[in-house]
Short mmCIF file of C-alpha atoms in Angstrom, two decimals:
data_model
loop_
_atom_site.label_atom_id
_atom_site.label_comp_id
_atom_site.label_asym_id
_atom_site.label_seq_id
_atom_site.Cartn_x
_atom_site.Cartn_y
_atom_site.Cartn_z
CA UNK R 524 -55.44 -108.32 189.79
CA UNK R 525 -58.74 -105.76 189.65
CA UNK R 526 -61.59 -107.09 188.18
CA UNK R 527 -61.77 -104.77 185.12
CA UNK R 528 -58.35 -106.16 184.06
CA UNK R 529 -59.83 -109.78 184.55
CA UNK R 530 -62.61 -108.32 182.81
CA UNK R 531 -60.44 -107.45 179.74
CA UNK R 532 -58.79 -110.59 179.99
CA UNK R 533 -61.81 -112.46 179.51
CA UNK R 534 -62.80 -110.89 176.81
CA UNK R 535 -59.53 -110.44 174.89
CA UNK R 536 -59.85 -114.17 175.38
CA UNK R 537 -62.87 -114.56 174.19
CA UNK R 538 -62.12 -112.28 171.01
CA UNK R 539 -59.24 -114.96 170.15
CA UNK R 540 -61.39 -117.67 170.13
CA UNK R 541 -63.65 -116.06 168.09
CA UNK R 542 -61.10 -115.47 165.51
CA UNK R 543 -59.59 -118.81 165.83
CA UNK R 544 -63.33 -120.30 165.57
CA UNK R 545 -63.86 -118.48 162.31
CA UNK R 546 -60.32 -118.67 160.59
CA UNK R 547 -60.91 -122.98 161.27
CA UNK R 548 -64.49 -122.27 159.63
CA UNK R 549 -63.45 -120.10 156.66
CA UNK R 550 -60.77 -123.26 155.88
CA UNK R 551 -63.08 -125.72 156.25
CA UNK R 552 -65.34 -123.96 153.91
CA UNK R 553 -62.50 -123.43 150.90
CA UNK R 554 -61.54 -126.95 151.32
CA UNK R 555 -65.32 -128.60 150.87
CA UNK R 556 -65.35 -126.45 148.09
CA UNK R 557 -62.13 -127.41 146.03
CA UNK R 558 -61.56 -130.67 147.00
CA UNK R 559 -63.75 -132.34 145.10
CA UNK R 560 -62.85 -130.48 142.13
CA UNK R 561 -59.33 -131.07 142.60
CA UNK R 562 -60.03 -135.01 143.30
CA UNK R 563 -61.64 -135.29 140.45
CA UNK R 564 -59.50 -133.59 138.30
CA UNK R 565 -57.19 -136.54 138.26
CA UNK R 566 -60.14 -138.25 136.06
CA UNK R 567 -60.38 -135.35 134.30
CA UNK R 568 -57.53 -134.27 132.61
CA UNK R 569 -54.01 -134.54 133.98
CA UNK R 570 -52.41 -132.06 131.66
CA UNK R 571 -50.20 -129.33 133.48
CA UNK R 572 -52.40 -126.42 131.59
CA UNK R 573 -55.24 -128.23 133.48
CA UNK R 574 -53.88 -128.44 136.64
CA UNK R 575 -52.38 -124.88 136.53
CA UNK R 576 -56.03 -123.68 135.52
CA UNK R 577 -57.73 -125.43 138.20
CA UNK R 578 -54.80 -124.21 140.82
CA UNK R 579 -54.67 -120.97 140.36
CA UNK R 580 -58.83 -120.97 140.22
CA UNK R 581 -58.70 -122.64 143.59
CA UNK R 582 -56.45 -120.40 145.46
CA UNK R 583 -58.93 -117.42 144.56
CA UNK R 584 -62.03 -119.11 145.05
CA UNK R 585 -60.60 -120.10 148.85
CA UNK R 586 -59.43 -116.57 149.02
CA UNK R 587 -62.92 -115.12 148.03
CA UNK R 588 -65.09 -117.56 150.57
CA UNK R 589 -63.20 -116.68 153.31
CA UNK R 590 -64.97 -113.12 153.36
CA UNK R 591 -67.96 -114.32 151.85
CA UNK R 592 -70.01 -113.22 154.79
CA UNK R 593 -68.73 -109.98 154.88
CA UNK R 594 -69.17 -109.78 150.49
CA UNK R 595 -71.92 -112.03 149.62
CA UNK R 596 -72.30 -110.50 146.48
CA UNK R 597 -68.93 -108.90 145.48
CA UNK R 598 -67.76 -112.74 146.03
CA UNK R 599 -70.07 -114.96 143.88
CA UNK R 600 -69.43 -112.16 141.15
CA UNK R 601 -65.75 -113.02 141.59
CA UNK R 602 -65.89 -116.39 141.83
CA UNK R 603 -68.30 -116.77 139.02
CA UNK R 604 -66.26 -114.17 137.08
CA UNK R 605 -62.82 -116.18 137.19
CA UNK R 606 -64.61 -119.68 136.52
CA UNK R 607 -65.96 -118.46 133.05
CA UNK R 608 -62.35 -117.05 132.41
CA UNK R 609 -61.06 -120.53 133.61
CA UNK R 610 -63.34 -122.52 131.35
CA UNK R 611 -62.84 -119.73 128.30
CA UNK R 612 -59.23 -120.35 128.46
CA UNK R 613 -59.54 -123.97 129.08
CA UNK R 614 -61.06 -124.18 126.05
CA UNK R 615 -59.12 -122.02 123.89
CA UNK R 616 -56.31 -124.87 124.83
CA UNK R 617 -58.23 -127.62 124.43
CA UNK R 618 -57.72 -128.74 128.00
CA UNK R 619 -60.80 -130.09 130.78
CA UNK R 620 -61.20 -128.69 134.42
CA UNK R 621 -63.45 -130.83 136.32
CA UNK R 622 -67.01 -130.10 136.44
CA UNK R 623 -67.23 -129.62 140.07
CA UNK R 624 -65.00 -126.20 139.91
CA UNK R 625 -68.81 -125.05 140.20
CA UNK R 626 -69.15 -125.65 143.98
CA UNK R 627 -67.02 -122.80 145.12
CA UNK R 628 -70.05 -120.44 143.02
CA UNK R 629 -72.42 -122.91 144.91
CA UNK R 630 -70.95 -121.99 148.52
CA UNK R 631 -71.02 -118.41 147.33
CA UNK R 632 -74.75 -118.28 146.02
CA UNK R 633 -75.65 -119.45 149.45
CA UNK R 634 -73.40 -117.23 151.48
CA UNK R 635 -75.80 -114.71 149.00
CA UNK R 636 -79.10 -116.12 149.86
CA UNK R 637 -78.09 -116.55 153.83
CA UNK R 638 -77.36 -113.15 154.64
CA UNK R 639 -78.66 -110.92 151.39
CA UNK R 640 -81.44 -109.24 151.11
CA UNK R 641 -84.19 -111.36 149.54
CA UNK R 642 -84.72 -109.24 146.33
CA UNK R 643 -80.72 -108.86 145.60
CA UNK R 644 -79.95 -112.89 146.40
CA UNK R 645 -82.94 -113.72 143.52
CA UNK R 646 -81.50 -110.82 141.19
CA UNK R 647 -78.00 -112.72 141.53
CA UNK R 648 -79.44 -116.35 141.54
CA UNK R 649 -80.93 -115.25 138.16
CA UNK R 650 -77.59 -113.51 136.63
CA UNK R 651 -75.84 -116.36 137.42
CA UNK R 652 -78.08 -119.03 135.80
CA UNK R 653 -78.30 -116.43 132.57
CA UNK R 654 -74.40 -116.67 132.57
CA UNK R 655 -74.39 -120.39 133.07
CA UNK R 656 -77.12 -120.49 129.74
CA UNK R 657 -74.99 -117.73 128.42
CA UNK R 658 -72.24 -119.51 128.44
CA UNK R 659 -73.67 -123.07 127.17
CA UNK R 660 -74.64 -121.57 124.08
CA UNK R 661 -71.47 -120.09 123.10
CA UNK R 662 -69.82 -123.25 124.12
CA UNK R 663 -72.52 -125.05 121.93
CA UNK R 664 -71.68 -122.31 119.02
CA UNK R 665 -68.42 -122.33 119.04
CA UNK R 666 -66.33 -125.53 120.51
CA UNK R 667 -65.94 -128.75 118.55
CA UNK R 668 -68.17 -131.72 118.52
CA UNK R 669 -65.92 -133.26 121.45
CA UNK R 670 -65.83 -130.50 123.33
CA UNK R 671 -69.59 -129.70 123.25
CA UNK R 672 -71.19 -129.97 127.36
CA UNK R 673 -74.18 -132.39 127.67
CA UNK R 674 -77.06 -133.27 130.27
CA UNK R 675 -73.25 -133.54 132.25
CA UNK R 676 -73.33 -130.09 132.50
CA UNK R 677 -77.00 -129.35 133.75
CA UNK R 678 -76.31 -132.14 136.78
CA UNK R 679 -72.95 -129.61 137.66
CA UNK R 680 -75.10 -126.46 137.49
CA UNK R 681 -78.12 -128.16 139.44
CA UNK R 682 -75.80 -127.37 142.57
CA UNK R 683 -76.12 -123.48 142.17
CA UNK R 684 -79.71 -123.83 142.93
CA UNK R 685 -79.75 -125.78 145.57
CA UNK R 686 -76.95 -123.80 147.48
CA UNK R 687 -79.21 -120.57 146.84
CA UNK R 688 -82.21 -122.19 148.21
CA UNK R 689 -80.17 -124.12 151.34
CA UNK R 690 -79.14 -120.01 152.37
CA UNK R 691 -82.12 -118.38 152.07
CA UNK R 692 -83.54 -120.90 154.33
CA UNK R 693 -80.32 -120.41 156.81
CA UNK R 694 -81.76 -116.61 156.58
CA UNK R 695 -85.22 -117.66 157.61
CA UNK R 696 -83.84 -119.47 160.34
CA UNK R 697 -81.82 -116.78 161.65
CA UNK R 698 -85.34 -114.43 161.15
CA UNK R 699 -87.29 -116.84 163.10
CA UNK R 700 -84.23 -117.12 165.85
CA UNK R 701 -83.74 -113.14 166.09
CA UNK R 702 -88.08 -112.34 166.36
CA UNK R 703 -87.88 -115.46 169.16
CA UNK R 704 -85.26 -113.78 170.94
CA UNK R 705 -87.53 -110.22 170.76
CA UNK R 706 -90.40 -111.66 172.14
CA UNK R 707 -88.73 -113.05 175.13
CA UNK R 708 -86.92 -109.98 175.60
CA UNK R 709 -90.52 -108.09 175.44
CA UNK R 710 -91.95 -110.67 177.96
CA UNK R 711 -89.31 -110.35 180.08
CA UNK R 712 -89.43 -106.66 180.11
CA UNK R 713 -92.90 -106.73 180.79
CA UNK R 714 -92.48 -108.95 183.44
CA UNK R 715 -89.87 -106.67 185.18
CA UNK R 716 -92.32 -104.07 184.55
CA UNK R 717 -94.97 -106.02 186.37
CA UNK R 718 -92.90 -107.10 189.37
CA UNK R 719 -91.58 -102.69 189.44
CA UNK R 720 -95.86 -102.11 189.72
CA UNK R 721 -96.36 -104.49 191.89
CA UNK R 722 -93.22 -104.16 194.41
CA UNK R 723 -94.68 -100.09 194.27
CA UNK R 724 -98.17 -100.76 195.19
CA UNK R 725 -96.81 -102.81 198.24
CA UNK R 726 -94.97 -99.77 199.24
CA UNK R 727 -97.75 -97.53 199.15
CA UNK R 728 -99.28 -99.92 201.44
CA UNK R 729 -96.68 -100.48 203.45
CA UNK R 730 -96.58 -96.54 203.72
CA UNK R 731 -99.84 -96.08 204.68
CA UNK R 732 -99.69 -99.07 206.94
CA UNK R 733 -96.90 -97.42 208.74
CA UNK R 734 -98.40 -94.11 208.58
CA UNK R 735 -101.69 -95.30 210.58
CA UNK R 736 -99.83 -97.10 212.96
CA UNK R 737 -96.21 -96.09 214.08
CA UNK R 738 -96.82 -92.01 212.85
CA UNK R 739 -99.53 -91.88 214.90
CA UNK R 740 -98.04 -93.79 217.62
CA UNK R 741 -95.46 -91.44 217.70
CA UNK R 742 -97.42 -88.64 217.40
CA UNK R 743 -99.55 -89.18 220.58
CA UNK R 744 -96.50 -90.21 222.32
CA UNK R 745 -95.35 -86.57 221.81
CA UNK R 746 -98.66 -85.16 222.88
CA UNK R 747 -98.50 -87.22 226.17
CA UNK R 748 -95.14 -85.98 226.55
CA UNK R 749 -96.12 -82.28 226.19
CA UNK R 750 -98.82 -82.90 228.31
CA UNK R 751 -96.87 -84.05 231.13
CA UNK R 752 -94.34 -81.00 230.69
CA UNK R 753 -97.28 -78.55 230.81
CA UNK R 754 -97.90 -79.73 234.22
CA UNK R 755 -94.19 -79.42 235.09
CA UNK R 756 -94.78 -78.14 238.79
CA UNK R 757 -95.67 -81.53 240.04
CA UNK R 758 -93.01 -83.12 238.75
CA UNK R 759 -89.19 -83.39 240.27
CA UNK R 760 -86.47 -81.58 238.13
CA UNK R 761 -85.22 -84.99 236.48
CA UNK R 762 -88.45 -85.89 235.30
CA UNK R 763 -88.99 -82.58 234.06
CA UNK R 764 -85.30 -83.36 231.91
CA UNK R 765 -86.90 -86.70 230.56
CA UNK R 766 -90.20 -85.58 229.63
CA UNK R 767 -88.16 -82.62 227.69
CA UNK R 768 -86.19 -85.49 226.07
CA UNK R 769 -88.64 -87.71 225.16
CA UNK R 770 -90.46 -85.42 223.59
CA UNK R 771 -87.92 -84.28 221.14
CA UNK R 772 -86.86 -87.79 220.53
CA UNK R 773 -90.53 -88.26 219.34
CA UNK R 774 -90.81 -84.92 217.37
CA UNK R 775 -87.35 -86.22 215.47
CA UNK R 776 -89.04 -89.37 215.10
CA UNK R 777 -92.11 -88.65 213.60
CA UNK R 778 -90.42 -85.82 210.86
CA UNK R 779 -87.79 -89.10 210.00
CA UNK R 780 -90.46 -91.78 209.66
CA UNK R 781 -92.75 -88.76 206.98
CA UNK R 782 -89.53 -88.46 205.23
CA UNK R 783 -89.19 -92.36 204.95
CA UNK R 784 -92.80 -92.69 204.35
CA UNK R 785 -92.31 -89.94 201.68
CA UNK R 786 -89.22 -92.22 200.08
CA UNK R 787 -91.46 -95.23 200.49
CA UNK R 788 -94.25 -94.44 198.54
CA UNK R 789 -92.02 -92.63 195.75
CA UNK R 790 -90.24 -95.44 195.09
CA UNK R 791 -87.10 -93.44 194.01
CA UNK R 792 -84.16 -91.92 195.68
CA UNK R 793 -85.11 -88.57 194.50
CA UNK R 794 -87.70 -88.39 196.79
CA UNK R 795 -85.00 -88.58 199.42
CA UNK R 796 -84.39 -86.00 202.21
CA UNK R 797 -82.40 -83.23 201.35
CA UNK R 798 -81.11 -82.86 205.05
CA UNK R 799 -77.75 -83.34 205.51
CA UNK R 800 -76.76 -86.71 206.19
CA UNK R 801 -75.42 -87.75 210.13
CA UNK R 802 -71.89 -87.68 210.11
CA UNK R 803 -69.40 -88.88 212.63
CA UNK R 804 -69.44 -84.58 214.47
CA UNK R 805 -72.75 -85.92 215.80
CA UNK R 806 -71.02 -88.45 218.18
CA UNK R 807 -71.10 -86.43 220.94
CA UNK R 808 -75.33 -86.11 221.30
CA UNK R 809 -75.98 -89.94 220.31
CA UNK R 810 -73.46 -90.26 223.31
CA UNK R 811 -75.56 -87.87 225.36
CA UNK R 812 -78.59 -88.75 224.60
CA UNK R 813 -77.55 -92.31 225.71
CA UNK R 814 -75.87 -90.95 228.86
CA UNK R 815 -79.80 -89.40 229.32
CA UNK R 816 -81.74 -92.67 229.09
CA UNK R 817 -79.78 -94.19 231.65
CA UNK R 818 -76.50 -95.97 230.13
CA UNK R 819 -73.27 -94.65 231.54
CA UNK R 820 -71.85 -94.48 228.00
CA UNK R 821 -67.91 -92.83 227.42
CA UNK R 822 -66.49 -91.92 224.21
CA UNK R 823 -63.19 -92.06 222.79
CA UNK R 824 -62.27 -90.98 219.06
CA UNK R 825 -58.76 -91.01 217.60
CA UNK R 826 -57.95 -90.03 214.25
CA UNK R 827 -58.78 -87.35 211.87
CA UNK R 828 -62.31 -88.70 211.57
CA UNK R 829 -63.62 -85.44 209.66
CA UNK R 830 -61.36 -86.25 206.56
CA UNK R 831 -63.20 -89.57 206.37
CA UNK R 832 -65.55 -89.75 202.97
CA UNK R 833 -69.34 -89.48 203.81
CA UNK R 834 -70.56 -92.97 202.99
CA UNK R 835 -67.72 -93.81 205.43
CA UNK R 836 -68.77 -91.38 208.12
CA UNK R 837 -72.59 -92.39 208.09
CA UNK R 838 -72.06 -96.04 208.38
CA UNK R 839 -69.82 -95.49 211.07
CA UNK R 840 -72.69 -92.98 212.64
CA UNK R 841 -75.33 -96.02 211.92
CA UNK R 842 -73.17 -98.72 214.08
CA UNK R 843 -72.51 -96.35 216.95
CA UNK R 844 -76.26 -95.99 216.61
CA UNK R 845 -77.82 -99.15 216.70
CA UNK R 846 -75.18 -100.30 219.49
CA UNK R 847 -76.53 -97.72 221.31
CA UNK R 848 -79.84 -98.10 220.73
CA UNK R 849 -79.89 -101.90 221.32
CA UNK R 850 -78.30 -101.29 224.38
CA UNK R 851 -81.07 -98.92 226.32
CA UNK R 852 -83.53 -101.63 224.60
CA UNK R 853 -81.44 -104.81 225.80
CA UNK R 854 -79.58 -103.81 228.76
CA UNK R 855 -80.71 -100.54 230.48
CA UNK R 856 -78.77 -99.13 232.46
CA UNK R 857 -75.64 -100.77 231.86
CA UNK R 858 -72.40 -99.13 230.97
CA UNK R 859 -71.39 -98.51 227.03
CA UNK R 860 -67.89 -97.89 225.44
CA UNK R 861 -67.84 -96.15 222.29
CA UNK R 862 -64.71 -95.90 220.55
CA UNK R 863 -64.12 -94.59 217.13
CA UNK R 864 -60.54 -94.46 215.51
CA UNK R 865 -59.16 -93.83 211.81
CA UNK R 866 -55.94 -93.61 210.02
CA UNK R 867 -54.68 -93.80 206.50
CA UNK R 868 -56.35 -97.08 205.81
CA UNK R 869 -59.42 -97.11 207.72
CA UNK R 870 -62.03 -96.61 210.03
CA UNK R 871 -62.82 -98.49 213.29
CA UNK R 872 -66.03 -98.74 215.16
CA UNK R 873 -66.46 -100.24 218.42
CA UNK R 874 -69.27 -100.81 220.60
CA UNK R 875 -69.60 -102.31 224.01
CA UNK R 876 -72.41 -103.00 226.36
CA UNK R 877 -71.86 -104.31 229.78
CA UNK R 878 -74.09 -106.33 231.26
CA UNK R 879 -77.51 -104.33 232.73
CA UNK R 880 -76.90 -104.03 236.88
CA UNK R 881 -80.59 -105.54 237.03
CA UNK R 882 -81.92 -108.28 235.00
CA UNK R 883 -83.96 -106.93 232.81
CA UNK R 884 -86.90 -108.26 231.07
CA UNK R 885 -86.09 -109.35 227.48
CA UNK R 886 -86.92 -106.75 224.65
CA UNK R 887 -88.36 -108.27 221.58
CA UNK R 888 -86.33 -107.32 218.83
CA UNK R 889 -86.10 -109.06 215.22
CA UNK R 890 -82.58 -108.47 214.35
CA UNK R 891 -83.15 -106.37 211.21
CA UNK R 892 -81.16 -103.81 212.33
CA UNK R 893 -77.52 -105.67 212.55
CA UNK R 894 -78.22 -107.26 209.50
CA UNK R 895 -79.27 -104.19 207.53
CA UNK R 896 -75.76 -102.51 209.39
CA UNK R 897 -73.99 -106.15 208.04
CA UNK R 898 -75.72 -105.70 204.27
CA UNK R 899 -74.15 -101.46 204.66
CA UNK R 900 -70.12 -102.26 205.79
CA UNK R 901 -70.30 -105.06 203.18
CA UNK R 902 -71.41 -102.45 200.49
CA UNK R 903 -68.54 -100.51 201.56
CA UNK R 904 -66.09 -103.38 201.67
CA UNK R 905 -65.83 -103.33 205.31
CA UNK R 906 -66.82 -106.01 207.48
CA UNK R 907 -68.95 -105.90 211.19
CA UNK R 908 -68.91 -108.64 214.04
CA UNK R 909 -71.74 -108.66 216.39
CA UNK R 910 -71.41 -111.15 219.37
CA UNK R 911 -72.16 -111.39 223.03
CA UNK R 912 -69.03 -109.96 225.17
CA UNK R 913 -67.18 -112.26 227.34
CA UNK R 914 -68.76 -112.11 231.00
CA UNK R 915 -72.22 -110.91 229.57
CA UNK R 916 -73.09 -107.74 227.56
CA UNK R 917 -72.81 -107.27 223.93
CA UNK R 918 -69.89 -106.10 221.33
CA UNK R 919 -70.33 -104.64 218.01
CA UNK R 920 -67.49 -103.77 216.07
CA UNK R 921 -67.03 -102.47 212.30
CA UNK R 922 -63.86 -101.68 209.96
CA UNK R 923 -64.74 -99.60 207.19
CA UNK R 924 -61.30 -99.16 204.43
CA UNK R 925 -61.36 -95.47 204.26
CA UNK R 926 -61.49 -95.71 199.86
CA UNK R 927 -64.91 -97.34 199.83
CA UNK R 928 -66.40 -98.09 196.70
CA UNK R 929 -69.12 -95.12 198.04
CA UNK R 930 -72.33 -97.92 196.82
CA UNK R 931 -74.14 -96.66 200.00
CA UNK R 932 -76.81 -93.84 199.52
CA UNK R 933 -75.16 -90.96 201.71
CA UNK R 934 -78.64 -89.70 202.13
CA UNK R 935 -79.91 -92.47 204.33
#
């Protein structure tokens, strides 16, 4: 299974959850705030016009809560709306609903205050307590003496308040959460920022570090080599040929390393080289140019190994290079076997270094190089061994799939 359809998966999961988590919530919620009423009902009055009343008023105020987050204000005005119908047709037949049928406009006056605007969840805070007066007067003006509400009535209605006030501090809550949650976002980002300045100052050292040293290294190196060429009639023809070589190798040298430097202290891959990349056509002269310092090396390709993609080809180039290179540093002199092979699937890489016919004095070397090929076949799903050959020598060996995810930079 890919990883975008786990992905999905997750997610879809996730999503039902969610729903489940809030569809257990929105119950919970229209049973705290019915129950009571419904409990106490049976102290109340036990008439059937009471307990149809109080029924049919529970079933909508349950109804109505369960999107009070979404309505705030749409639902208290419903809920509100249908208990002074409730209570005006209670009366009418003479019959009691509990007092608590004023929770569920409780739990919607704070579902108002916890995610209203401030002005709006006052405005409604104050229609409802007009309604509430509103409504004790006429029931004052107009129902019998033993029907009249009392101080009873207030200690009900106290609850509206007190919901209103418990949301709006929910809201504050939230506000303080969310502005919390800014400023570490803004002090992370300005940490990032920080580390971004500071990782590209050290590059600009590094660069001119580099630039002092190794470009001018490899700048006189070319000069000495020129030197020695001008002076070509004292020297035997295959010294002439290796003078000649070594001083191109340095001239490429020194215009890679101000391309790098140029990368380096940019920071960015747009400062990259626009030369083409290597590709696997340039076999042959890493092959002669081995050949050249000394290391009997033979290639063999198989495969159409042009059709391969380019992040393919150039990590293929880089192993045939650093095997080579490693073994004129490690082993001069000693034979090399470079084969190369692809098909349908992959690529194949193979590089083997006899031992060196002399022993050789050790070449210091810190290993960067295999790892940094190990960290490039990984990024292309492909995997590289590096281990010394049985009966001495070395053997490095890559397999590249040929559809690579392409994360390599086909400019380096």
């Amino acid at each position: 299974m890919s990883r975008e359809n786990v992905s999905r998966e997750n997610v879809s999961r996730e999503n039902v959850e969610a729903g489940g988590r809030r569809t257990a919530a929105a119950a919970a919620t229209g049973a705290a705030a019915v129950v009571p009423a419904l409990i106490d009902q049976a102290t109340t009055d036990t008439s059937a016009a009471a307990w149809l009343a109080l029924g049919a008023y529970a079933a909508v105020a349950v109804a109505a809560l369960s999107v009070r987050h979404r309505r705030p204000f749409g639902v208290f005005c419903a809920v509100l709306a249908v208990l002074a119908a409730v209570e005006v047709a209670t009366a009418a037949a003479e019959v009691k609903v509990s007092g608590l049928a004023v929770l569920p406009p409780a739990f919607a006056l704070h579902a108002v205050g916890a995610h209203g605007p401030r002005r709006r969840s006052a405005a409604a805070l104050a229609v409802g307590g007009l309604l509430v007066a509103a409504g004790l007067l006429a029931n004052h003006a107009t129902a019998p003496d033993g029907w009249r509400g009392g101080s009873d009535v207030l200690a009900f209605v106290a609850v509206l308040p007190v919901g209103w006030a418990l949301g709006v501090a929910a809201h504050g809550h939230r506000a303080l959460l969310a502005a919390a949650e800014r400023r570490a976002d803004d002090a992370r980002r300005e940490q990032r920022l920080r580390a971004e300045q500071a990782a590209a100052a050290e590059r600009v050292r590094i660069a001119r570090d580099m630039h002092d040293v190794v470009a001018h290294s490899l700048t006189l190196l070319v000069v000495h080599a020129e030197t020695m060429r001008a002076r070509s009639g004292d020297l035997p023809a295959w010294a002439r040929d290796r003078v000649d070589a070594l001083a191109a190798a340095g001239r490429e040298a020194t215009e890679e390393m101000r391309d790098l430097l140029g990368v380096l202290r940019a920071g960015s891959s747009d400062a990259a080289p626009r030369v083409p990349a290597p590709s696997l056509s340039g076999l042959g002269a890493l092959v002669d140019a081995a050949r050249g310092a000394g290391n009997p090396a033979v290639l063999t390709a198989a495969g159409p190994l042009d059709e391969l993609p380019r992040p393919v080809q150039l990590a293929a180039y880089r192993v045939v290079q650093e095997g080579l290179s490693n073994a004129r540093r490690h082993a001069p002199g000693a034979p090399v076997t470079v084969r190369v092979e692809a098909d349908a699937a992959e690529a194949r890489v193979e590089v083997a270094c006899g031992p060196p016919p002399e022993p050789a004095p050790p070449a210091r070397g810190s290993g960067a190089g295999l790892a940094g090929l190990a960290e490039r076949v990984a990024a292309l799903d492909g995997r590289l061994h590096a281990a010394p050959a049985p009966g001495g020598g070395f053997r490095v060996a890559a397999t590249v799939p040929r559809r690579a995810g392409g994360r390599i930079d086909a400019r380096r």
